[in-house]
Amino acid sequence: MMKIRYPSRREFLGAISASTLLGDQRTEPDLVLYNANILAVDAAQPRAQAVAIAGGRFFAVGSNDDVRRLAKAGTRQVDIGGKTVVPGFIDAHTHPSYAGIRHLRWVDCDLRSIADIQKAIRERAAKTPAGDWVIGFKYDDTKTKEGRKLTRDDLDAAAPAHPVFIEHRGGHTAYVNSLALRRTEISDATADPEGGKFDRDPATGHLTGGLRENATAPFRKLIPTTFTRDEMRQGVKLISQMMVRTGVTSVHDAEAAPEDLLAYQDAREAGELSFRVYCLMQHQFLDRMIAAGIRTGLGDDWLRVGAVKLVCDGSISERTARLTQPYVGRPTDYGILVSSEEELYANARKAHEAGWQIGTHANGDAAIDIMLRIYERLQREMPRRDPRYRLEHCTVVNPALIGRIRALGAIPTPFSTYVYYHGEKMREYGAERLDWMFAVRSFLDAGIRVTQASDYPPGPFEPMMALQSEVTRTDSHGNVWGARQRVTVEEALRVGTLNGAYASFEEDRKGSITAGKLADLVVLGRDPLKVDPMTLIEIPIERTMTGGRWVYES
Ligand SMILES: [Zn+2]
């Protein structure tokens, strides 16, 4: 027998004060969803059939009979037809504003053949004045069926009258056409720059259009990368629509600049923001924000200032994370540190003193060790209750690091879709290390509130891919990576919802279908607890609701 759960006094007061602010004294639901299979991610009431919503919040959660009884004449009632309903997903580390403006202005090259990429470039060129740049992003040479890299000839054939620049998904390599080479006056006679390389045909020495690392710099200087305030707002609108279609209702922007914060605010005021945003701010703006009296938590349920973002080491997909043991096949390569410990400590201390949450990019075990040492030192020198230090990515761990993360109450935000999507890059870490990468099982077993995070664009953001990746630890080709880190579907659901809310100090406001919380939910086409875990990714997202409003309906 399902018992109805009414809001607690605190939750009820929260709901009332929210509607009072709106000048609205509603004490009856405006919407009831019933005949649903609700997976609430609420330990007090894990399952329910119906939910009532008032003023953008859950008003009551329980059985069909109990909840429908609350409906009044003006209440809309929607039969969910037995479909599964889960809380809206929270992507705890992603780059939505950055991605949105690129989706708006650039060509998405996440396609499965060079022919498809050529088609997309040809279409964009047709709408672009001759001579203007056509720019692509998210190209991945390991994902196209031709089994070779893009060349200048491919790009010339697609857009001979436009300079073309196609960025790799990882960001460190790019591909250009002949007109782009002419614009930079780079020819077969040009020597490779320091720290970079122009790809050449081994037989003729002729440039093939491939650029590595610093060889991309002359092109990046010419590419238009300044966007108007209006374009930034439109980019946010676009990416929020793209993400809510997949069930994401909240994002943590992992590295926002002031123009990103402004773009979110502009989109919100224009009624174009479909998800909620918690903004981790780039550390170079910290002094000015502290001077303005700003710290973590400022904002509201739609847009909030989050942690300050620091960066310690390199990346996983580009194989530059700082490790204590070298990369497989490269015995002297331990990856790179991008900041010194003293510099990181100085920035972290300033933020900690001013009451900021801190989120530091730390992928490799060597980098995580450094950041834990800094966080431990801060707590010794200036103890703060519940600082919720974040370890962004926190990819390669071991039992000793996990013990320290647990003792600090720190929050890891590992890549949720990498095992499934980036399987071909996993070999360089080796099977043994993979047992301790994206270590969701180990974090949960230690009582650590690990989150789900895409890091989009580098990783896909679809929550159903995240679930499949975490539950099966199997890549899209069927290879298993680190099977001991598998979790159950129910655990992955909690990681992707309630734990994400905790990482932004909002677990009392969202992350579960609980009376009094914000009405963010997703209607799924199938029950994730009942399907073959290898098919989780195929579950259709039927509808997404943010704040009591359907922001996506299939
Ligand atoms: Zn990131």
Coordinates of C-alpha atoms and ligand atoms in Angstrom, one line a residue, residues 93 95 254 309 393 455, ligand 1:
H93 CA 30.2 19.3 -15.0
H95 CA 30.2 23.7 -20.7
A254 CA 32.2 24.1 -15.1
K309 CA 37.1 26.8 -10.8
H393 CA 36.7 14.7 -13.0
D455 CA 32.1 17.6 -19.6
Ligands
ZN1 ZN 35.4 20.6 -18.2

